[in-house]
mmCIF file of C-alpha atoms in Angstrom:
data_model
loop_
_atom_site.group_PDB
_atom_site.id
_atom_site.type_symbol
_atom_site.label_atom_id
_atom_site.label_comp_id
_atom_site.label_asym_id
_atom_site.label_seq_id
_atom_site.Cartn_x
_atom_site.Cartn_y
_atom_site.Cartn_z
ATOM 1 C CA MET A 1 -87.385 -44.319 25.918
ATOM 2 C CA LYS A 2 -83.766 -45.455 25.717
ATOM 3 C CA PHE A 3 -81.036 -44.157 23.437
ATOM 4 C CA VAL A 4 -79.696 -46.781 21.037
ATOM 5 C CA TYR A 5 -76.101 -47.030 19.843
ATOM 6 C CA ILE A 6 -74.239 -49.033 17.239
ATOM 7 C CA THR A 7 -71.194 -49.857 19.349
ATOM 8 C CA SER A 8 -69.313 -52.043 16.881
ATOM 9 C CA MET A 9 -69.613 -53.477 13.395
ATOM 10 C CA GLY A 10 -68.231 -56.400 11.456
ATOM 11 C CA LYS A 11 -68.124 -57.523 7.845
ATOM 12 C CA PHE A 12 -67.203 -60.598 5.863
ATOM 13 C CA LEU A 13 -66.149 -60.509 2.215
ATOM 14 C CA PRO A 14 -65.459 -63.993 0.811
ATOM 15 C CA GLY A 15 -62.403 -64.958 -1.184
ATOM 16 C CA THR A 16 -60.222 -62.437 -2.957
ATOM 17 C CA PRO A 17 -61.302 -59.401 -5.007
ATOM 18 C CA VAL A 18 -62.617 -60.326 -8.462
ATOM 19 C CA GLY A 19 -61.843 -57.866 -11.248
ATOM 20 C CA ASN A 20 -64.106 -57.154 -14.207
ATOM 21 C CA GLU A 21 -62.079 -59.326 -16.558
ATOM 22 C CA GLU A 22 -62.529 -62.349 -14.243
ATOM 23 C CA MET A 23 -66.272 -62.179 -13.644
ATOM 24 C CA GLU A 24 -67.257 -64.762 -16.236
ATOM 25 C CA ASP A 25 -64.542 -67.092 -14.940
ATOM 26 C CA TYR A 26 -66.720 -67.389 -11.816
ATOM 27 C CA LEU A 27 -70.221 -66.952 -13.234
ATOM 28 C CA GLY A 28 -69.519 -68.849 -16.449
ATOM 29 C CA LYS A 29 -70.320 -67.978 -20.048
ATOM 30 C CA ILE A 30 -73.870 -68.880 -21.020
ATOM 31 C CA GLY A 31 -73.763 -71.171 -24.033
ATOM 32 C CA GLY A 32 -69.997 -70.766 -24.030
ATOM 33 C CA ARG A 33 -70.286 -67.178 -25.230
ATOM 34 C CA SER A 34 -69.328 -64.016 -23.387
ATOM 35 C CA SER A 35 -72.134 -61.567 -22.606
ATOM 36 C CA LYS A 36 -72.676 -58.865 -25.213
ATOM 37 C CA THR A 37 -74.033 -56.449 -22.591
ATOM 38 C CA LYS A 38 -71.343 -56.943 -19.928
ATOM 39 C CA ARG A 39 -69.166 -54.049 -21.108
ATOM 40 C CA ILE A 40 -72.095 -51.600 -21.226
ATOM 41 C CA ILE A 41 -73.301 -52.552 -17.743
ATOM 42 C CA LEU A 42 -69.836 -52.249 -16.191
ATOM 43 C CA GLU A 43 -69.249 -48.879 -17.840
ATOM 44 C CA LYS A 44 -72.429 -47.598 -16.222
ATOM 45 C CA ASN A 45 -71.976 -49.055 -12.725
ATOM 46 C CA GLN A 46 -68.182 -48.428 -12.635
ATOM 47 C CA ILE A 47 -67.645 -51.290 -10.178
ATOM 48 C CA LYS A 48 -63.993 -52.336 -10.459
ATOM 49 C CA GLN A 49 -63.965 -55.345 -8.138
ATOM 50 C CA ARG A 50 -66.292 -57.455 -6.021
ATOM 51 C CA TYR A 51 -66.307 -60.705 -4.028
ATOM 52 C CA TYR A 52 -67.848 -64.088 -4.770
ATOM 53 C CA ALA A 53 -68.586 -66.868 -2.285
ATOM 54 C CA MET A 54 -68.023 -69.547 -4.930
ATOM 55 C CA ASP A 55 -64.925 -70.614 -6.821
ATOM 56 C CA LYS A 56 -64.273 -70.831 -10.553
ATOM 57 C CA GLU A 57 -65.798 -74.322 -10.578
ATOM 58 C CA GLN A 58 -68.925 -72.614 -9.200
ATOM 59 C CA LYS A 59 -68.795 -74.533 -5.952
ATOM 60 C CA SER A 60 -70.002 -72.681 -2.864
ATOM 61 C CA LEU A 61 -67.264 -71.861 -0.372
ATOM 62 C CA TYR A 62 -69.715 -70.766 2.341
ATOM 63 C CA THR A 63 -73.419 -70.717 2.992
ATOM 64 C CA ASN A 64 -75.188 -67.388 3.258
ATOM 65 C CA ALA A 65 -75.764 -68.069 6.963
ATOM 66 C CA GLU A 66 -72.069 -68.807 7.509
ATOM 67 C CA MET A 67 -71.084 -65.452 6.020
ATOM 68 C CA ALA A 68 -73.565 -63.668 8.290
ATOM 69 C CA ALA A 69 -72.160 -65.522 11.300
ATOM 70 C CA LEU A 70 -68.600 -64.504 10.378
ATOM 71 C CA ALA A 71 -69.606 -60.843 10.183
ATOM 72 C CA ILE A 72 -71.342 -61.162 13.553
ATOM 73 C CA ARG A 73 -68.245 -62.766 15.048
ATOM 74 C CA GLU A 74 -66.100 -59.798 13.996
ATOM 75 C CA ALA A 75 -68.636 -57.321 15.421
ATOM 76 C CA LEU A 76 -68.633 -59.176 18.761
ATOM 77 C CA GLU A 77 -64.831 -59.359 18.859
ATOM 78 C CA ARG A 78 -64.715 -55.588 18.402
ATOM 79 C CA GLY A 79 -67.400 -54.934 21.007
ATOM 80 C CA ALA A 80 -65.724 -53.663 24.182
ATOM 81 C CA GLY A 81 -66.679 -55.918 27.096
ATOM 82 C CA VAL A 82 -69.544 -57.613 25.226
ATOM 83 C CA ARG A 83 -69.832 -61.366 25.627
ATOM 84 C CA PRO A 84 -71.841 -63.603 23.271
ATOM 85 C CA GLU A 85 -74.171 -64.457 26.152
ATOM 86 C CA ASP A 86 -75.043 -60.754 26.483
ATOM 87 C CA VAL A 87 -76.841 -60.751 23.115
ATOM 88 C CA GLU A 88 -80.605 -60.958 23.607
ATOM 89 C CA PHE A 89 -82.010 -60.366 20.126
ATOM 90 C CA LEU A 90 -80.977 -61.159 16.536
ATOM 91 C CA ALA A 91 -82.539 -59.655 13.404
ATOM 92 C CA THR A 92 -81.440 -60.646 9.901
ATOM 93 C CA GLY A 93 -82.085 -59.416 6.371
ATOM 94 C CA THR A 94 -81.329 -61.067 3.043
ATOM 95 C CA THR A 95 -82.529 -61.296 -0.539
ATOM 96 C CA ARG A 96 -82.227 -65.064 -0.844
ATOM 97 C CA ALA A 97 -81.682 -67.312 2.148
ATOM 98 C CA ASP A 98 -80.002 -70.697 1.765
ATOM 99 C CA LEU A 99 -83.328 -72.460 2.393
ATOM 100 C CA LEU A 100 -86.965 -71.681 1.614
ATOM 101 C CA LEU A 101 -87.724 -72.552 5.230
ATOM 102 C CA PRO A 102 -87.007 -72.057 8.106
ATOM 103 C CA GLY A 103 -86.335 -68.321 8.351
ATOM 104 C CA PHE A 104 -82.843 -66.966 7.739
ATOM 105 C CA ALA A 105 -82.469 -65.777 11.337
ATOM 106 C CA SER A 106 -82.881 -69.364 12.579
ATOM 107 C CA MET A 107 -80.042 -70.558 10.351
ATOM 108 C CA VAL A 108 -77.792 -67.637 11.301
ATOM 109 C CA HIS A 109 -78.539 -68.133 14.996
ATOM 110 C CA ALA A 110 -77.474 -71.763 14.714
ATOM 111 C CA GLU A 111 -74.244 -70.835 12.903
ATOM 112 C CA THR A 112 -73.241 -68.245 15.509
ATOM 113 C CA GLY A 113 -73.685 -70.589 18.462
ATOM 114 C CA LEU A 114 -75.207 -67.710 20.417
ATOM 115 C CA PRO A 115 -77.438 -68.605 23.388
ATOM 116 C CA VAL A 116 -81.223 -69.003 23.342
ATOM 117 C CA MET A 117 -82.718 -65.651 22.313
ATOM 118 C CA GLU A 118 -85.457 -63.879 20.403
ATOM 119 C CA ILE A 119 -84.917 -63.721 16.628
ATOM 120 C CA SER A 120 -86.551 -62.119 13.592
ATOM 121 C CA SER A 121 -86.103 -62.833 9.873
ATOM 122 C CA HIS A 122 -86.592 -60.099 7.267
ATOM 123 C CA SER A 123 -86.695 -61.084 3.625
ATOM 124 C CA GLY A 124 -86.930 -58.911 0.567
ATOM 125 C CA LEU A 125 -84.329 -56.972 -1.355
ATOM 126 C CA CYS A 126 -82.008 -54.082 -0.428
ATOM 127 C CA ALA A 127 -84.267 -52.633 2.283
ATOM 128 C CA SER A 128 -84.441 -55.904 4.253
ATOM 129 C CA GLY A 129 -81.144 -55.090 5.973
ATOM 130 C CA MET A 130 -82.554 -51.774 7.168
ATOM 131 C CA HIS A 131 -85.763 -53.472 8.304
ATOM 132 C CA ALA A 132 -83.668 -55.788 10.471
ATOM 133 C CA LEU A 133 -81.763 -52.814 11.858
ATOM 134 C CA LYS A 134 -84.958 -50.966 12.749
ATOM 135 C CA ASN A 135 -86.385 -54.030 14.479
ATOM 136 C CA ALA A 136 -83.279 -54.322 16.660
ATOM 137 C CA PHE A 137 -83.302 -50.545 17.245
ATOM 138 C CA LEU A 138 -86.912 -50.576 18.477
ATOM 139 C CA HIS A 139 -86.352 -53.541 20.777
ATOM 140 C CA ILE A 140 -83.604 -51.651 22.596
ATOM 141 C CA LYS A 141 -85.313 -48.258 22.481
ATOM 142 C CA SER A 142 -88.413 -49.714 24.134
ATOM 143 C CA GLY A 143 -86.328 -51.263 26.915
ATOM 144 C CA GLU A 144 -87.270 -54.800 25.845
ATOM 145 C CA HIS A 145 -83.593 -55.694 25.384
ATOM 146 C CA ARG A 146 -80.209 -54.138 26.149
ATOM 147 C CA THR A 147 -78.022 -55.774 23.493
ATOM 148 C CA ALA A 148 -78.961 -56.886 19.987
ATOM 149 C CA ILE A 149 -77.402 -57.760 16.661
ATOM 150 C CA ALA A 150 -78.707 -56.745 13.255
ATOM 151 C CA CYS A 151 -77.074 -58.259 10.202
ATOM 152 C CA SER A 152 -77.500 -58.804 6.512
ATOM 153 C CA SER A 153 -75.794 -61.230 4.188
ATOM 154 C CA GLU A 154 -76.026 -61.887 0.468
ATOM 155 C CA PHE A 155 -74.882 -64.856 -1.630
ATOM 156 C CA LEU A 156 -76.161 -63.693 -5.007
ATOM 157 C CA SER A 157 -73.470 -64.989 -7.351
ATOM 158 C CA ARG A 158 -74.925 -68.504 -7.288
ATOM 159 C CA GLU A 159 -78.141 -67.053 -8.755
ATOM 160 C CA PHE A 160 -76.236 -66.418 -11.971
ATOM 161 C CA LYS A 161 -74.346 -69.638 -12.744
ATOM 162 C CA HIS A 162 -74.321 -70.217 -16.504
ATOM 163 C CA THR A 163 -75.553 -73.797 -16.010
ATOM 164 C CA LYS A 164 -78.841 -72.555 -14.527
ATOM 165 C CA PHE A 165 -79.718 -70.604 -17.650
ATOM 166 C CA GLU A 166 -78.472 -73.270 -20.049
ATOM 167 C CA ALA A 167 -80.899 -75.736 -18.439
ATOM 168 C CA GLN A 168 -83.913 -73.456 -19.022
ATOM 169 C CA GLY A 169 -85.855 -74.182 -22.181
ATOM 170 C CA ILE A 170 -86.742 -70.536 -22.709
ATOM 171 C CA TYR A 171 -83.054 -69.671 -23.099
ATOM 172 C CA SER A 172 -81.972 -72.655 -25.168
ATOM 173 C CA ASN A 173 -80.401 -70.274 -27.688
ATOM 174 C CA GLY A 174 -77.802 -69.323 -25.059
ATOM 175 C CA ARG A 175 -78.924 -65.702 -24.689
ATOM 176 C CA VAL A 176 -80.691 -64.414 -21.591
ATOM 177 C CA PRO A 177 -82.706 -61.184 -21.725
ATOM 178 C CA PHE A 178 -81.230 -57.933 -20.504
ATOM 179 C CA ASP A 179 -83.453 -57.918 -17.387
ATOM 180 C CA THR A 180 -81.475 -60.894 -16.069
ATOM 181 C CA ASP A 181 -78.074 -60.339 -17.720
ATOM 182 C CA PHE A 182 -78.083 -56.821 -16.224
ATOM 183 C CA LEU A 183 -78.044 -58.254 -12.694
ATOM 184 C CA ARG A 184 -75.308 -60.808 -13.425
ATOM 185 C CA PHE A 185 -72.814 -57.945 -13.657
ATOM 186 C CA MET A 186 -74.283 -55.803 -10.886
ATOM 187 C CA LEU A 187 -74.582 -58.026 -7.807
ATOM 188 C CA SER A 188 -72.028 -59.742 -5.585
ATOM 189 C CA ASP A 189 -71.552 -61.393 -2.199
ATOM 190 C CA GLY A 190 -70.783 -60.253 1.340
ATOM 191 C CA ALA A 191 -72.125 -59.802 4.855
ATOM 192 C CA GLY A 192 -72.237 -57.090 7.497
ATOM 193 C CA ALA A 193 -73.347 -56.911 11.121
ATOM 194 C CA ALA A 194 -74.022 -54.226 13.716
ATOM 195 C CA LEU A 195 -73.952 -54.613 17.499
ATOM 196 C CA LEU A 196 -76.630 -52.415 19.108
ATOM 197 C CA GLN A 197 -76.689 -51.461 22.801
ATOM 198 C CA ASN A 198 -78.475 -49.071 25.143
ATOM 199 C CA GLU A 199 -75.159 -47.425 26.067
ATOM 200 C CA PRO A 200 -72.254 -46.220 23.922
ATOM 201 C CA SER A 201 -69.060 -48.242 23.818
ATOM 202 C CA ALA A 202 -66.587 -47.616 26.638
ATOM 203 C CA GLN A 203 -63.857 -47.477 23.990
ATOM 204 C CA GLY A 204 -63.713 -45.599 20.715
ATOM 205 C CA LEU A 205 -66.603 -44.243 18.700
ATOM 206 C CA SER A 206 -70.229 -45.308 18.637
ATOM 207 C CA LEU A 207 -73.080 -44.300 16.357
ATOM 208 C CA ARG A 208 -76.210 -43.112 18.131
ATOM 209 C CA ILE A 209 -79.299 -43.977 16.093
ATOM 210 C CA GLU A 210 -81.597 -40.958 16.129
ATOM 211 C CA TRP A 211 -84.296 -42.533 13.978
ATOM 212 C CA ILE A 212 -84.926 -44.967 11.132
ATOM 213 C CA ASP A 213 -87.624 -44.214 8.563
ATOM 214 C CA ASN A 214 -88.950 -46.945 6.228
ATOM 215 C CA LYS A 215 -91.536 -46.150 3.568
ATOM 216 C CA SER A 216 -93.106 -48.402 0.924
ATOM 217 C CA TYR A 217 -94.431 -47.067 -2.386
ATOM 218 C CA ALA A 218 -95.804 -50.403 -3.585
ATOM 219 C CA ASN A 219 -99.248 -48.808 -3.902
ATOM 220 C CA GLU A 220 -97.887 -46.518 -6.622
ATOM 221 C CA TYR A 221 -95.650 -48.803 -8.712
ATOM 222 C CA GLU A 222 -95.676 -52.202 -10.349
ATOM 223 C CA THR A 223 -93.008 -54.756 -9.477
ATOM 224 C CA CYS A 224 -89.531 -53.872 -10.749
ATOM 225 C CA MET A 225 -86.996 -56.296 -9.236
ATOM 226 C CA TYR A 226 -88.332 -59.749 -8.531
ATOM 227 C CA SER A 227 -88.009 -63.513 -8.509
ATOM 228 C CA GLY A 228 -90.728 -66.149 -8.400
ATOM 229 C CA MET A 229 -92.797 -65.085 -11.401
ATOM 230 C CA SER A 230 -92.491 -64.329 -15.085
ATOM 231 C CA LYS A 231 -94.044 -61.130 -16.400
ATOM 232 C CA GLU A 232 -94.082 -62.772 -19.832
ATOM 233 C CA ASP A 233 -96.478 -65.387 -18.409
ATOM 234 C CA GLY A 234 -98.852 -62.808 -16.964
ATOM 235 C CA GLY A 235 -97.054 -62.488 -13.635
ATOM 236 C CA ARG A 236 -98.316 -65.747 -12.114
ATOM 237 C CA SER A 237 -96.484 -67.155 -9.123
ATOM 238 C CA TRP A 238 -93.929 -69.914 -9.622
ATOM 239 C CA LEU A 239 -96.136 -72.007 -7.314
ATOM 240 C CA ASP A 240 -98.989 -71.868 -9.856
ATOM 241 C CA TYR A 241 -97.106 -73.650 -12.626
ATOM 242 C CA ALA A 242 -97.844 -77.334 -13.158
ATOM 243 C CA SER A 243 -94.435 -78.229 -11.735
ATOM 244 C CA ILE A 244 -91.299 -76.593 -10.430
ATOM 245 C CA HIS A 245 -89.587 -77.774 -13.613
ATOM 246 C CA GLU A 246 -92.069 -75.862 -15.761
ATOM 247 C CA ALA A 247 -91.625 -72.751 -13.613
ATOM 248 C CA ALA A 248 -87.850 -72.971 -13.971
ATOM 249 C CA ASP A 249 -88.118 -73.644 -17.710
ATOM 250 C CA HIS A 250 -90.062 -70.387 -18.113
ATOM 251 C CA GLY A 251 -87.471 -68.418 -16.143
ATOM 252 C CA ALA A 252 -89.887 -67.762 -13.269
ATOM 253 C CA LEU A 253 -87.238 -68.519 -10.628
ATOM 254 C CA ASN A 254 -84.643 -66.136 -12.049
ATOM 255 C CA LEU A 255 -83.797 -62.861 -10.342
ATOM 256 C CA LYS A 256 -84.882 -60.110 -12.741
ATOM 257 C CA GLN A 257 -84.996 -56.330 -13.018
ATOM 258 C CA ASP A 258 -87.590 -54.568 -15.161
ATOM 259 C CA VAL A 259 -85.254 -52.047 -16.779
ATOM 260 C CA ARG A 260 -88.222 -49.945 -17.933
ATOM 261 C CA LEU A 261 -88.839 -49.023 -14.284
ATOM 262 C CA VAL A 262 -85.393 -49.118 -12.699
ATOM 263 C CA ASN A 263 -84.715 -45.377 -13.037
ATOM 264 C CA GLU A 264 -87.696 -44.720 -10.764
ATOM 265 C CA ILE A 265 -85.565 -45.848 -7.819
ATOM 266 C CA THR A 266 -83.640 -42.574 -7.623
ATOM 267 C CA LYS A 267 -86.903 -40.618 -7.694
ATOM 268 C CA VAL A 268 -88.329 -42.634 -4.788
ATOM 269 C CA GLY A 269 -85.224 -42.278 -2.594
ATOM 270 C CA THR A 270 -84.818 -38.576 -3.330
ATOM 271 C CA ARG A 271 -88.518 -37.899 -2.848
ATOM 272 C CA ARG A 272 -88.458 -39.323 0.686
ATOM 273 C CA PHE A 273 -85.202 -37.523 1.526
ATOM 274 C CA LEU A 274 -86.670 -34.160 0.476
ATOM 275 C CA GLU A 275 -89.824 -34.892 2.489
ATOM 276 C CA LEU A 276 -87.678 -35.522 5.578
ATOM 277 C CA VAL A 277 -85.900 -32.216 4.970
ATOM 278 C CA GLU A 278 -89.248 -30.448 4.697
ATOM 279 C CA GLU A 279 -90.458 -32.147 7.900
ATOM 280 C CA GLY A 280 -87.375 -30.820 9.715
ATOM 281 C CA ARG A 281 -85.979 -34.267 10.469
ATOM 282 C CA ILE A 282 -82.912 -33.687 8.274
ATOM 283 C CA ASP A 283 -80.995 -30.406 8.122
ATOM 284 C CA PRO A 284 -78.753 -30.569 5.015
ATOM 285 C CA ASP A 285 -76.410 -27.953 6.525
ATOM 286 C CA THR A 286 -75.582 -30.209 9.494
ATOM 287 C CA VAL A 287 -75.004 -33.399 7.505
ATOM 288 C CA ASP A 288 -71.351 -34.462 7.626
ATOM 289 C CA TRP A 289 -71.654 -37.759 5.753
ATOM 290 C CA MET A 290 -74.080 -39.162 3.204
ATOM 291 C CA VAL A 291 -73.923 -42.973 3.024
ATOM 292 C CA VAL A 292 -76.197 -43.921 0.146
ATOM 293 C CA HIS A 293 -76.708 -47.376 -1.320
ATOM 294 C CA TYR A 294 -76.882 -46.756 -5.050
ATOM 295 C CA SER A 295 -76.342 -49.812 -7.195
ATOM 296 C CA SER A 296 -74.684 -48.030 -10.101
ATOM 297 C CA HIS A 297 -72.577 -44.903 -10.565
ATOM 298 C CA VAL A 298 -75.101 -43.579 -13.057
ATOM 299 C CA PHE A 299 -77.689 -43.383 -10.259
ATOM 300 C CA ARG A 300 -75.344 -41.235 -8.156
ATOM 301 C CA GLU A 301 -75.323 -38.531 -10.816
ATOM 302 C CA GLU A 302 -79.114 -38.712 -11.069
ATOM 303 C CA ILE A 303 -79.478 -38.328 -7.276
ATOM 304 C CA PHE A 304 -77.310 -35.182 -7.289
ATOM 305 C CA LEU A 305 -79.462 -33.698 -10.049
ATOM 306 C CA LEU A 306 -82.770 -34.512 -8.322
ATOM 307 C CA LEU A 307 -81.570 -33.073 -5.005
ATOM 308 C CA GLU A 308 -80.505 -29.849 -6.696
ATOM 309 C CA GLN A 309 -83.902 -29.605 -8.378
ATOM 310 C CA GLY A 310 -85.415 -29.950 -4.902
ATOM 311 C CA GLY A 311 -83.282 -27.093 -3.594
ATOM 312 C CA VAL A 312 -80.794 -29.244 -1.630
ATOM 313 C CA THR A 313 -77.059 -29.402 -2.278
ATOM 314 C CA ILE A 314 -74.759 -31.663 -0.264
ATOM 315 C CA PRO A 315 -71.110 -31.344 -1.385
ATOM 316 C CA GLU A 316 -69.667 -34.364 -3.139
ATOM 317 C CA GLU A 317 -66.854 -34.738 -0.581
ATOM 318 C CA LYS A 318 -69.471 -35.615 2.067
ATOM 319 C CA TRP A 319 -70.664 -38.672 0.140
ATOM 320 C CA PHE A 320 -69.168 -42.008 1.171
ATOM 321 C CA THR A 321 -69.379 -45.255 -0.765
ATOM 322 C CA ASN A 322 -67.299 -48.355 -1.375
ATOM 323 C CA LEU A 323 -69.426 -49.592 -4.296
ATOM 324 C CA TYR A 324 -66.467 -49.484 -6.664
ATOM 325 C CA THR A 325 -64.207 -51.714 -4.530
ATOM 326 C CA LYS A 326 -66.654 -53.893 -2.541
ATOM 327 C CA GLY A 327 -69.392 -54.241 -5.166
ATOM 328 C CA ASN A 328 -73.161 -54.095 -4.862
ATOM 329 C CA THR A 329 -74.036 -56.501 -2.045
ATOM 330 C CA ALA A 330 -77.715 -55.499 -1.980
ATOM 331 C CA ALA A 331 -79.140 -55.604 1.573
ATOM 332 C CA ALA A 332 -75.661 -56.029 3.078
ATOM 333 C CA SER A 333 -74.276 -52.924 1.333
ATOM 334 C CA ILE A 334 -75.310 -50.393 3.979
ATOM 335 C CA TYR A 335 -73.620 -52.460 6.712
ATOM 336 C CA ILE A 336 -70.433 -52.924 4.677
ATOM 337 C CA MET A 337 -70.272 -49.192 3.911
ATOM 338 C CA LEU A 338 -70.913 -48.121 7.515
ATOM 339 C CA GLU A 339 -68.354 -50.602 8.835
ATOM 340 C CA GLU A 340 -65.651 -49.158 6.594
ATOM 341 C CA LEU A 341 -66.550 -45.569 7.490
ATOM 342 C CA LEU A 342 -66.708 -46.284 11.239
ATOM 343 C CA TYR A 343 -63.172 -47.703 11.300
ATOM 344 C CA SER A 344 -61.695 -45.366 8.672
ATOM 345 C CA GLY A 345 -60.413 -42.763 11.155
ATOM 346 C CA ARG A 346 -62.466 -40.109 9.353
ATOM 347 C CA LEU A 347 -65.220 -39.747 11.959
ATOM 348 C CA SER A 348 -65.275 -37.486 15.016
ATOM 349 C CA ALA A 349 -67.756 -36.912 17.825
ATOM 350 C CA GLY A 350 -70.734 -34.763 16.947
ATOM 351 C CA GLN A 351 -70.760 -35.543 13.245
ATOM 352 C CA GLN A 352 -74.061 -36.529 11.647
ATOM 353 C CA ILE A 353 -74.441 -39.368 9.147
ATOM 354 C CA VAL A 354 -77.466 -39.845 6.916
ATOM 355 C CA CYS A 355 -77.905 -43.326 5.448
ATOM 356 C CA VAL A 356 -80.250 -43.908 2.512
ATOM 357 C CA VAL A 357 -81.242 -47.276 1.052
ATOM 358 C CA PRO A 358 -83.689 -47.154 -1.865
ATOM 359 C CA GLU A 359 -85.110 -50.479 -3.053
ATOM 360 C CA SER A 360 -86.523 -51.209 -6.494
ATOM 361 C CA GLY A 361 -88.396 -54.414 -5.627
ATOM 362 C CA ARG A 362 -91.750 -52.699 -5.590
ATOM 363 C CA PHE A 363 -90.091 -49.497 -4.460
ATOM 364 C CA GLN A 364 -89.188 -48.589 -0.900
ATOM 365 C CA ALA A 365 -86.980 -45.965 0.728
ATOM 366 C CA SER A 366 -85.163 -46.459 4.023
ATOM 367 C CA THR A 367 -83.427 -43.520 5.712
ATOM 368 C CA MET A 368 -81.461 -43.406 8.968
ATOM 369 C CA LEU A 369 -79.900 -40.541 10.930
ATOM 370 C CA LEU A 370 -76.826 -41.267 13.079
ATOM 371 C CA THR A 371 -74.769 -39.096 15.419
ATOM 372 C CA VAL A 372 -71.137 -39.973 16.160
ATOM 373 C CA VAL A 373 -70.392 -40.126 19.908
ATOM 374 C CA GLY A 374 -67.337 -41.041 21.990
ATOM 375 C CA ALA A 375 -63.641 -40.550 21.450
ATOM 376 C CA SER A 376 -61.601 -41.738 18.484
#
């Protein structure tokens, strides 16, 4: 079996940073009134700025596929001696593609202008980016391909335009429930990409992928983060309404988070991490960096507490995140964090990086172990 290396990475963050006071200039005020819960949500997540791929008139500046292609372009430009025609496989992850069909990977492939190749689309929530990465990893590890790209892109701001909610009969009073308003001030836009090869880069540092572990706990939990149904209507699919207009009117197409269950996400991610420690696949004493996708600062504190209760302590200075300056870009977050860390000048050969991506959709945990190789 081959070794697999991330030899370069790229990201794309649209527009200019958007501060907390400007958010509703882009998303709009539902019914002309500012959100009553915005301040509480921002105090808990502590995000200071994020990026939106639409302007203050709520017009899209890019498609989701275009942002993915721009991240891929940067990764290829940074890849030492790698030509576009060398890429043999493309795997993508996203929460909401631009189209219902065809798959997101098809649209990204077309945008990149890369040659004829094998592709794979992964849809879902935060873990879909890691699923794409594992698919690319396995293709190279098996010897099927030598060079692959895994990427994830999110254009979530357009989910939360005020006009969408104002048009829904269920919210004619101008107030949306907390399960939707919560996400309006949590999620943002961006894309990241990783170039994977069967050899480390001839220049600079590479990240050798030791393993990627994906586990679903859907058999133990009900749905927490979702779109395409309304729990208030018994959880029926949006396709089972009499018309798409009726489904929209009942809020079945909105992206929602069941806040009664959301705190379970830290338990799921920590549970799998502690299992991996017990299995001997992670040695906390050898971990140099923890790159964890937590969607809110309040979850970070909960993770520390749960790890300590499990007998594991990883010093706070080893934890890396850019949540507070790049925002919560869902499935793209792990790529955007790793890209910043890789080119930060803070890595050195031999260091170990553990990446953790918990997902609250119906609860998953993705974990990856990386070793830094090469010369800075």
